[in-house]
Short mmCIF file of C-alpha atoms and ligand atoms in Angstrom, two decimals:
data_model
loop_
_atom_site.label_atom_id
_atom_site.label_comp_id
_atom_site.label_asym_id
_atom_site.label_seq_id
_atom_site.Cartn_x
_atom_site.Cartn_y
_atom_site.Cartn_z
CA UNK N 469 82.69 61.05 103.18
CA UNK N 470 84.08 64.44 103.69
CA UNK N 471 84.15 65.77 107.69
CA UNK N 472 84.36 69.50 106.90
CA UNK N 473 85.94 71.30 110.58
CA UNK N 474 87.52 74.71 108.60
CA UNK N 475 84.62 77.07 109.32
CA UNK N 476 87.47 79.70 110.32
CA UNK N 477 88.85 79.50 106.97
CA UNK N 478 85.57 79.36 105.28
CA UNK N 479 82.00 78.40 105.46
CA UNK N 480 79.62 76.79 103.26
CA UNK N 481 77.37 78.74 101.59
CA UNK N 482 73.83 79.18 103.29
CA UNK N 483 71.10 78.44 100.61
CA UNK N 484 69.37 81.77 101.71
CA UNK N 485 72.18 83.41 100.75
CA UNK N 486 72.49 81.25 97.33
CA UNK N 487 69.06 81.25 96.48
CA UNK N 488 69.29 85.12 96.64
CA UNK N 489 72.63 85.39 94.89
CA UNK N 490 71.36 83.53 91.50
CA UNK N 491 69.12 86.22 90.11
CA UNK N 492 71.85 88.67 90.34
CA UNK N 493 73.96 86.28 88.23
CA UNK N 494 71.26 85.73 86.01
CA UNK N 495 68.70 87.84 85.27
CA UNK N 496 69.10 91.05 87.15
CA UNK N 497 72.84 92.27 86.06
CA UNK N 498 72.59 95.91 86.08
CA UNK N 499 75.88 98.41 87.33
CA UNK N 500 74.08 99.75 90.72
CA UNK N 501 75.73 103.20 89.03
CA UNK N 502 74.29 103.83 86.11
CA UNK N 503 70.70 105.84 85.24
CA UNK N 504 68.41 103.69 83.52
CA UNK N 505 65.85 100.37 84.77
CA UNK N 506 68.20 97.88 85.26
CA UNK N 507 70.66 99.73 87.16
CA UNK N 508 67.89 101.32 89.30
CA UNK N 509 66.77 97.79 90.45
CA UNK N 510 70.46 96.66 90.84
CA UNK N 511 71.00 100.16 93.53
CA UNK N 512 67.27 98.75 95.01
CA UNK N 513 69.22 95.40 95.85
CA UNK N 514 72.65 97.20 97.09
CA UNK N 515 70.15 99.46 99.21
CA UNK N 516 68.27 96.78 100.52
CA UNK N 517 71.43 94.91 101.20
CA UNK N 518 72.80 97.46 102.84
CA UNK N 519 70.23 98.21 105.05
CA UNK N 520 70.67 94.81 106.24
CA UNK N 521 73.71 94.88 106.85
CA UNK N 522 73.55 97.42 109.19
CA UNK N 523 70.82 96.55 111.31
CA UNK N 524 72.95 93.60 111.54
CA UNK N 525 76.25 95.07 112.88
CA UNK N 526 74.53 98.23 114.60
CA UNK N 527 75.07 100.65 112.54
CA UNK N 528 72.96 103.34 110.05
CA UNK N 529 73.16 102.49 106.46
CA UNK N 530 75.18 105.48 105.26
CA UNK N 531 77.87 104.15 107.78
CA UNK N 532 78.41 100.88 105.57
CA UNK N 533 80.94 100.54 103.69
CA UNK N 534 81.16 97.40 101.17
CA UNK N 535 84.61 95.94 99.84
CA UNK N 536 86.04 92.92 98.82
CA UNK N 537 86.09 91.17 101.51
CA UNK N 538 87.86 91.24 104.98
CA UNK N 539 91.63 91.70 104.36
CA UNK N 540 90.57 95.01 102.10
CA UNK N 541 88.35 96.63 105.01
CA UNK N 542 91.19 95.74 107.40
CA UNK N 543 93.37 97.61 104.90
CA UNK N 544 90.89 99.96 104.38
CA UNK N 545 90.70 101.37 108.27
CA UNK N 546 93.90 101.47 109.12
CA UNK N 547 95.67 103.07 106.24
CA UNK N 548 92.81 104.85 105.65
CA UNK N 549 92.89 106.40 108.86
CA UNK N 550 96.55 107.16 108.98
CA UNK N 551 96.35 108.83 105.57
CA UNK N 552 93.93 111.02 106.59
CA UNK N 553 95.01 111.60 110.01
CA UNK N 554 98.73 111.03 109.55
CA UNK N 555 100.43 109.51 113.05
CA UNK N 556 100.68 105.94 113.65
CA UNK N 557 98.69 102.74 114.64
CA UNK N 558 98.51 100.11 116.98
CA UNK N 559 97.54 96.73 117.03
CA UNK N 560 97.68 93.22 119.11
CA UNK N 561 100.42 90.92 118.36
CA UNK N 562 97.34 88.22 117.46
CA UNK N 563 95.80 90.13 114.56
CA UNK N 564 94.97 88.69 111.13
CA UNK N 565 97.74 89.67 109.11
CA UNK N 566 95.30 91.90 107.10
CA UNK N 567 95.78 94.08 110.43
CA UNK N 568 99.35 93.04 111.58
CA UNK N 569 100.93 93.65 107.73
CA UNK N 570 99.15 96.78 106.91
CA UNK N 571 99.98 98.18 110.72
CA UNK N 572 103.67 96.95 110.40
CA UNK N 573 103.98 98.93 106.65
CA UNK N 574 102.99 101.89 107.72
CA UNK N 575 105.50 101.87 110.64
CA UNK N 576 102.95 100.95 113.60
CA UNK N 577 103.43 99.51 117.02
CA UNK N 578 102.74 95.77 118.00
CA UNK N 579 101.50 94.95 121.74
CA UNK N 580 101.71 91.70 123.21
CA UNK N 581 99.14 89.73 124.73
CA UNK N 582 98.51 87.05 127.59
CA UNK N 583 99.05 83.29 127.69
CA UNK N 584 95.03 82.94 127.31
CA UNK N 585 95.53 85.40 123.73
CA UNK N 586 93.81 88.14 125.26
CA UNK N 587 95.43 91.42 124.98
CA UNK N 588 97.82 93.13 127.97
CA UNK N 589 95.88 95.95 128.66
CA UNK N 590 99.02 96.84 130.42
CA UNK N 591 101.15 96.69 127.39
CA UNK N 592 98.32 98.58 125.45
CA UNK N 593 98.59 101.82 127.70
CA UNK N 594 102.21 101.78 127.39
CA UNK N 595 102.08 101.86 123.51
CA UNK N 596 99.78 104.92 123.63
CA UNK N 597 100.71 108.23 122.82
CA UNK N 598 99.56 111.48 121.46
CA UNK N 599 101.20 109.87 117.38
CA UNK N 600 98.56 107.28 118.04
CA UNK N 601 95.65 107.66 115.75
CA UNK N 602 94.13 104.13 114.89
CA UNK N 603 93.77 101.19 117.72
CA UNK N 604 93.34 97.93 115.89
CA UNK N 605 92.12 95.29 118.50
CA UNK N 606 90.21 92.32 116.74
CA UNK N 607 86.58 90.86 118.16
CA UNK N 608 87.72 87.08 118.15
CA UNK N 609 90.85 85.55 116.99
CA UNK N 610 91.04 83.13 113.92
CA UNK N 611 93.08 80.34 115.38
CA UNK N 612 93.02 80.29 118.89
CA UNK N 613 89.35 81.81 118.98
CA UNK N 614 89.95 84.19 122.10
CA UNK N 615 88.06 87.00 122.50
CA UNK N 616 89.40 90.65 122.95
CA UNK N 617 88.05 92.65 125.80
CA UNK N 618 86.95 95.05 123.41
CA UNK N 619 85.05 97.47 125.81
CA UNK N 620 87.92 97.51 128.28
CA UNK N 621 90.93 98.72 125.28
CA UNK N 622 88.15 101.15 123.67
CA UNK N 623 87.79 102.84 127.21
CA UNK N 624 91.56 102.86 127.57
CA UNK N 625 92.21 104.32 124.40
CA UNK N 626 89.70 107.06 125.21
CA UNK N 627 91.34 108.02 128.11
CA UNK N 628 94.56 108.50 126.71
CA UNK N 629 94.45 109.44 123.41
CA UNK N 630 90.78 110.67 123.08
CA UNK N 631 90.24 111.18 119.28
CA UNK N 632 91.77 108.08 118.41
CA UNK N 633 89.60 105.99 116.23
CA UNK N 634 89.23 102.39 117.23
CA UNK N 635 89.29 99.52 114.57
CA UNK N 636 87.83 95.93 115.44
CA UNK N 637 88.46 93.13 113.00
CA UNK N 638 85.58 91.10 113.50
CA UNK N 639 85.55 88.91 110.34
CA UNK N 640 85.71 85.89 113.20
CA UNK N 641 83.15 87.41 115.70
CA UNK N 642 79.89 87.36 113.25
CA UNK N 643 79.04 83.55 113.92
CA UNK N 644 78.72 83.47 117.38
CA UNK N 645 78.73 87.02 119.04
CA UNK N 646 76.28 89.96 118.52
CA UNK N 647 78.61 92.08 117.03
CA UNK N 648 75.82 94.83 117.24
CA UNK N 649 76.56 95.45 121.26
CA UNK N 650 80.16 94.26 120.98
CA UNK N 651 81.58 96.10 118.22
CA UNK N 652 79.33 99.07 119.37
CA UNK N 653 82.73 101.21 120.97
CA UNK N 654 84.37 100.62 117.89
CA UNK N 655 84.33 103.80 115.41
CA UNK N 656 85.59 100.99 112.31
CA UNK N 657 84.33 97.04 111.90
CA UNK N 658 85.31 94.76 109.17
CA UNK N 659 83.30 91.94 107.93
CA UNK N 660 83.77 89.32 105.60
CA UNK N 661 81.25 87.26 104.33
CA UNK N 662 82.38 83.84 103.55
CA UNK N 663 82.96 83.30 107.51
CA UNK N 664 79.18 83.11 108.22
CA UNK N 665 77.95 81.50 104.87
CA UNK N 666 78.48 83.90 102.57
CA UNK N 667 80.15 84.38 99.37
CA UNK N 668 84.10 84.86 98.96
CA UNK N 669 85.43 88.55 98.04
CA UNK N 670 82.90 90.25 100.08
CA UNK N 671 82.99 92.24 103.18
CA UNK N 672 81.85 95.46 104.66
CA UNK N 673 83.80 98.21 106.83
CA UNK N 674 81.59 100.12 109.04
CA UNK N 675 82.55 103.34 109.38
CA UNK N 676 80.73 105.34 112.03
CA UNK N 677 79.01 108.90 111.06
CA UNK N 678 82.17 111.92 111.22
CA UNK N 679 84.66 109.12 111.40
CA UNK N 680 87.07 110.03 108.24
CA UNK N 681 88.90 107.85 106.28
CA UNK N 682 91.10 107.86 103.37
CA UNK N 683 89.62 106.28 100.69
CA UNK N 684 92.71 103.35 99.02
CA UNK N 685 90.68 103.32 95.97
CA UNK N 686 89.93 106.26 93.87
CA UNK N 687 87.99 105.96 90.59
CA UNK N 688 84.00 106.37 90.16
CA UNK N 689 83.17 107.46 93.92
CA UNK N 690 81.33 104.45 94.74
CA UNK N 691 80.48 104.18 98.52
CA UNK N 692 80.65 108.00 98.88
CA UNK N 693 83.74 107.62 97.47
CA UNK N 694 85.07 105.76 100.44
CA UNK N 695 85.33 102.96 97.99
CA UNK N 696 85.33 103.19 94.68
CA UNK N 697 84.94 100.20 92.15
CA UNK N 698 81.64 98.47 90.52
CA UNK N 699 80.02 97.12 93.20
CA UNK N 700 79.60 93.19 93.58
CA UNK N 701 75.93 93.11 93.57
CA UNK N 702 75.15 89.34 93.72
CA UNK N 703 77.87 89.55 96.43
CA UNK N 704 76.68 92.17 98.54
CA UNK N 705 72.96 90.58 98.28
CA UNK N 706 74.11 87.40 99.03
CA UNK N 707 76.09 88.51 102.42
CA UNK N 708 73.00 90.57 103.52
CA UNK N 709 71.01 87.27 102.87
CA UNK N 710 73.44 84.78 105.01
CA UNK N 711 74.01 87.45 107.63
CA UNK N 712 69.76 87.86 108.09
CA UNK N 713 70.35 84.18 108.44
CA UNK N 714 73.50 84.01 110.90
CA UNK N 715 71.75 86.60 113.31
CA UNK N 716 68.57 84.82 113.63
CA UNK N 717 70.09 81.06 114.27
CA UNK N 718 72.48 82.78 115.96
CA UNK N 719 71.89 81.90 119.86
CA UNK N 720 70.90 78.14 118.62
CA UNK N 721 74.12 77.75 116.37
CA UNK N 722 75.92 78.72 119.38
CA UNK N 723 74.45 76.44 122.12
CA UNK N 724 74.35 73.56 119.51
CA UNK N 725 77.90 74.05 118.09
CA UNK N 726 79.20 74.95 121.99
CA UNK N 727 78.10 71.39 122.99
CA UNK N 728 79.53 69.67 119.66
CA UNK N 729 82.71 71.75 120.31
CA UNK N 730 83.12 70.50 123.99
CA UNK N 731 82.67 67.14 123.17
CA UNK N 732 85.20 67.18 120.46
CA UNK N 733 87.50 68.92 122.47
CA UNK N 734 87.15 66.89 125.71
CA UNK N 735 87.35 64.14 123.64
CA UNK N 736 90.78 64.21 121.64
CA UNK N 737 92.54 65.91 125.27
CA UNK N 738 91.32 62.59 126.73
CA UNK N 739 92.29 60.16 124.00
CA UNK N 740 95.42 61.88 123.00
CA UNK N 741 98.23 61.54 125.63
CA UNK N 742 100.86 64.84 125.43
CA UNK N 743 97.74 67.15 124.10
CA UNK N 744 96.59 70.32 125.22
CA UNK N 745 94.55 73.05 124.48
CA UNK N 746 95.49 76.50 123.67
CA UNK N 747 93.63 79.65 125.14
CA UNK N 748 91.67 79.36 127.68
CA UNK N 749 88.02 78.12 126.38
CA UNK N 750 85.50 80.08 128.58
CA UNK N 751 87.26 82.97 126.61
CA UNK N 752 86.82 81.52 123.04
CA UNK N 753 83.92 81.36 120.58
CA UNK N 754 81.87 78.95 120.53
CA UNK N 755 82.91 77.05 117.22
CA UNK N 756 87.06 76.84 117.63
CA UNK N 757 88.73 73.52 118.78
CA UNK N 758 92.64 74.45 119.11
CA UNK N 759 95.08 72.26 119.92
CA UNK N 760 98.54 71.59 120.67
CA UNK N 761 100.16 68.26 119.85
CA UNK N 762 103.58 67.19 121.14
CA UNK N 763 105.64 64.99 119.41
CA UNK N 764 104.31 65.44 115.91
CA UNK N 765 104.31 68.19 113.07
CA UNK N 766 100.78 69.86 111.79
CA UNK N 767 101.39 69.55 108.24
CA UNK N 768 101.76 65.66 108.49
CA UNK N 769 99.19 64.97 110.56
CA UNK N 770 96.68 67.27 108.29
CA UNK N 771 97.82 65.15 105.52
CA UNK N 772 96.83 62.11 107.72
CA UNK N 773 93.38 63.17 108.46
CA UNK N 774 93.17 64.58 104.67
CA UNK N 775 93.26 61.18 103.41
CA UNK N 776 90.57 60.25 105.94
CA UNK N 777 88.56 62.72 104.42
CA UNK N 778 88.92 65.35 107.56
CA UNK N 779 89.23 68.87 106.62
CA UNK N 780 91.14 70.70 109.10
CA UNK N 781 94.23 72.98 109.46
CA UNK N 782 96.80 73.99 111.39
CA UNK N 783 96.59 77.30 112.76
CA UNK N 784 95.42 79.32 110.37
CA UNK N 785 94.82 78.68 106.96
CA UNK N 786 96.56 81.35 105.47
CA UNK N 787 99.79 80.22 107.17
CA UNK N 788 99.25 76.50 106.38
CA UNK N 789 102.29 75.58 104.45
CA UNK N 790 104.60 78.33 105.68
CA UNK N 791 107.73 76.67 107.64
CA UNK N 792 107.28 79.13 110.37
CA UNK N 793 105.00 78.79 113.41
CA UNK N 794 101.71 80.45 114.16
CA UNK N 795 102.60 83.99 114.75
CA UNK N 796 99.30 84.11 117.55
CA UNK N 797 101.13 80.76 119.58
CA UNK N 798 104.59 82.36 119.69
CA UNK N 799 102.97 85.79 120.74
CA UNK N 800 101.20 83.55 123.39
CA UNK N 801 104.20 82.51 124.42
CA UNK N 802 103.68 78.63 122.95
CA UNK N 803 106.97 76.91 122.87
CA UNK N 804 107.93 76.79 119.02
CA UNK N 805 108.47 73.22 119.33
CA UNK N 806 105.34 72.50 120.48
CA UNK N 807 103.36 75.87 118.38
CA UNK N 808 104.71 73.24 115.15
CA UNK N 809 102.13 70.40 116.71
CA UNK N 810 99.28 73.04 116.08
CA UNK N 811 95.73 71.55 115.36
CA UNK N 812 92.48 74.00 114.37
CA UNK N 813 89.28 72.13 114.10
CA UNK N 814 86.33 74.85 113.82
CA UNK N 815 83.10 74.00 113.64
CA UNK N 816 80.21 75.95 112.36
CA UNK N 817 76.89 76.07 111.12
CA UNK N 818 76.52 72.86 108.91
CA UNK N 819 78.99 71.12 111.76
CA UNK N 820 76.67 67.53 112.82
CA UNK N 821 77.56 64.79 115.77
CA UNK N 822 78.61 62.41 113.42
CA UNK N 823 81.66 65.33 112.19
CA UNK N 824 82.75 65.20 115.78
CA UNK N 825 82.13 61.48 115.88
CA UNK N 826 84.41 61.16 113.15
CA UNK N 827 86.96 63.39 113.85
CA UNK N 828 86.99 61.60 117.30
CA UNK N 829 87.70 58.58 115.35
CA UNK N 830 91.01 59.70 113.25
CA UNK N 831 92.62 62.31 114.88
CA UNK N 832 93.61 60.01 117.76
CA UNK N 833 94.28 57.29 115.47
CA UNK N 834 96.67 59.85 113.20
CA UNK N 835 98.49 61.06 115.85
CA UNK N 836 99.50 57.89 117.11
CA UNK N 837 100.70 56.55 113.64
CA UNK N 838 102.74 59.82 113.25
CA UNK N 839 104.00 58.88 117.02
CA UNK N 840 105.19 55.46 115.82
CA UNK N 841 106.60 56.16 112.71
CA UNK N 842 108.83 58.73 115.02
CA UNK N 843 109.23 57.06 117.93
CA UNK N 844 109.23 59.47 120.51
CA UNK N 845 108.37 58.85 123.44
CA UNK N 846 105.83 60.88 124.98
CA UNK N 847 105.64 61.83 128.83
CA UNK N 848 102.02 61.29 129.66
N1 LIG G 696 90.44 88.86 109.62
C1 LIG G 696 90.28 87.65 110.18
C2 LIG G 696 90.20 87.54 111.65
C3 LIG G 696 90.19 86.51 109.36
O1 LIG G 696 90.03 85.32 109.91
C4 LIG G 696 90.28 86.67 107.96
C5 LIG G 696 90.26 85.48 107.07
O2 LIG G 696 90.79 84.44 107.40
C6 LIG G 696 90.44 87.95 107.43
C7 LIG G 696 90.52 89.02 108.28
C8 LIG G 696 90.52 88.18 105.95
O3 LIG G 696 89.25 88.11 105.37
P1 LIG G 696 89.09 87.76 103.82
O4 LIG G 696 89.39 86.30 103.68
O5 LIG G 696 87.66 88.08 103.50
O6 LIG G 696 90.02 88.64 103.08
#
C-alpha cells in the first residue's frame, strides 16, 4: 500500500482532466497555428481552455498567458518585466526558487519575513524605491504553507512606487484559496497545473490588460507573442479540465482535507516528543502538515517511511537531497540544526482517513527508531 502525502510536489491526475486530455493525444492532434480543419478544432480547444482558465483565476481570456508550467511563468514575469521596464525586482526571502533565482540573476533585492513565514511588511517598504519595477510576493508557500498578505504588500507597493507591477506566484494557492479575489491586486499570476490535478509542464501567467512584458521566447508569436512555442494542447485542455474541477470541490476539499490535516498534525505533535510545527497554522492552507523534528535528519527518516510505503518529503521537493537546509526555515529564522529535522506531509484531493491513519502509524514509529539508533536524548 502506497500513503501518497506530496500533493505540494505534485498531484494525481483528476480523471476529468484525463478523460479530456486523451483525445488530444489521440485523435485530435492538430498545431492550434496552422489554417486548415484540424488545426481550427485544435485553436477551438486552446480557446475553450482558455476561457476557462480565466474565469477561473479572474481574469479576461486575452490576459492568459499559457507556458510550461510554473517555474517558466515565474521566469516569465519577472524578467519579463525588467526587460521591458529595465530597474530591478523584489521578492520575499520564502519564494519558490523559480522567483528567488530569476530575482537574484537579474540583480534584485530579497526581504525577509516573520517567524510565522509571512512577509515583514516593514522590511518590504524599506526595499522600495523608485529602481523598483516588479514586486514578487507568492499566494501560499510550498513548504511551510503560509499565506502572504497579498492585499496588504499590493497596497504598499502602490503607495510607494505606483507603476510597479505586482507578481504573485500562486502555483500553491489554486487548491484551497479562490485565487480569483486573492490574486485580484496582482497585475501577474502564475499557475501550474500538476498542483491541482493536472498534467506536468503546464501553467499559465496571467497578465492583466496594458501590463507589458518581455516576451523570453521569441519564435512563431504564439500567445500574442508573449510566448512563443507550439502550444501543448492536450496540456492546456487538460489543466482547464482539472481546474473546472478544483474550483467547484473547492470549499469541500478544503473543509474535508482541513479536518484530515488537523488530525494528522495534532496527532504526530502529540505522539512525537521534541516535535513542533512550523508557521503558524491558522495562517496556512488547508492541505500542508510541516514539521520540525529534533534529534533526527529528514533524509533518513523519509527513507524510513519510504520503505513503509509513505510518500513524503522534507521541505520541499526540489531541495530534497541537497545538503543544505530549507532556504524558507532559515529565512524563518529555524535553527539549522533543527531546519535539518524538516518533515512536509501535504495532503490533497485524493488524501483519505486511512492516509492519515497510516501516516499516524509510522512516522512516530520512524522517528523513534532513528532516535535509538542515535541515542540522543531528547528533552521532552
Ligand atoms: N512555485 C511554487 C510555489 C511551487 O511550489 C512550484 C513547484 O514546486 C513552482 C513554482 C514551479 O512549478 P513547476 O513545477 O510547474 O515548474
Amino acid at each position: 500500500m502506497v500513503t501518497y502525502l506530496d500533493h505540494a510536489a505534485t498531484t494525481p491526475m483528476r480523471p476529468q482532466c484525463t478523460e479530456a486530455m486523451l483525445e488530444f493525444l489521440g485523435p485530435r492532434w492538430g498545431n492550434p497555428s496552422g489554417g486548415h480543419v484540424l488545426a481550427r478544432a485544435a485553436r477551438r480547444a486552446v480557446d475553450e481552455a482558455r476561457d476557462v482558465v480565466a474565469a477561473a483565476l479572474g481574469a479576461e481570456p486575452g490576459e492568459v498567458v499559457f507556458t510550461g508550467g510554473g517555474t517558466e511563468a515565474d521566469n516569465l514575469a519577472v524578467a519579463g518585466v525588467l526587460a521591458h521596464q529595465g530597474g530591478t525586482a523584489v521578492c520575499s526571502a520564502v519564494e519558490h526558487h523559480a522567483v528567488l533565482r530569476a530575482v537574484e540573476a537579474l540583480g534584485g533585492r530579497v526581504v525577509g519575513v516573520h517567524g510565522d513565514g509571512r512577509v515583514d511588511l516593514d522590511a518590504l517598504d524599506a526595499a522600495l524605491d523608485s529602481q523598483v519595477r516588479v514586486v514578487s510576493l507568492m499566494l501560499a508557500n510550498n513548504e511551510v504553507g503560509t499565506v502572504q498578505p497579498l492585499a496588504e504588500a499590493a497596497a504598499l507597493v502602490a503607495e510607494r512606487v505606483p507603476g510597479a507591477v505586482l507578481h504573485t506566484d500562486a502555483v500553491q494557492g489554486v487548491s484551497w484559496l479562490d485565487v480569483a479575489a486573492l490574486a485580484s491586486p496582482a497585475h501577474l499570476v502564475a499557475v501550474s497545473a500538476h498542483k491541482f490535478g493536472g498534467p506536468q509542464g503546464v501553467g499559465a501567467l496571467v497578465v492583466r490588460d496594458g501590463v507589458v512584458i518581455e516576451p523570453q521566447l521569441r519564435g512563431g508569436g504564439q500567445e500574442r507573442d508573449r510566448r512563443s512555442g507550439t502550444h501543448n494542447v492536450a496540456g492546456i485542455v487538460g489543466m482547464a479540465a482539472a481546474l473546472a474541477a478544483t474550483v467547484d470541490e473547492r470549499d469541500a476539499t478544503v473543509e474535508a482535507v482541513g479536518v484530515l490535516r488537523d488530525r494528522l498534525a495534532d496527532g504526530l505533535l502529540a505522539a512525537i516528543p521534541g516535535c513542533t510545527e512550523s508557521g503558524t497554522r491558522v495562517t496556512k492552507v488547508a492541505g500542508t502538515c510541516s514539521l520540525l523534528i529534533e534529534g533526527i535528519e529528514s533524509e533518513a527518516l523519509l527513507v524510513l517511511l519510504d520503505r513503509e510505503g509513505l510518500c513524503a518529503t522534507a521541505a520541499s521537493s526540489c531541495a530534497s537531497g541537497a545538503a543544505e537546509p530549507s532556504h524558507v526555515l532559515a529565512a524563518m529564522g529555524v535553527p539549522r540544526a533543527l531546519a535539518y529535522g524538516s518533515l512536509r506531509l501535504s495532503l490533497g484531493w485524493t488524501t483519505t482517513a486511512a492516509d492519515v491513519d497510516h501516516a499516524l502509524e509510522v512516522v512516530p514509529a520512524a522517528v523513534a527508531q532513528l532516535r535509538e539508533r542515535s541515542a540522543v536524548p531528547v528533552l521532552q
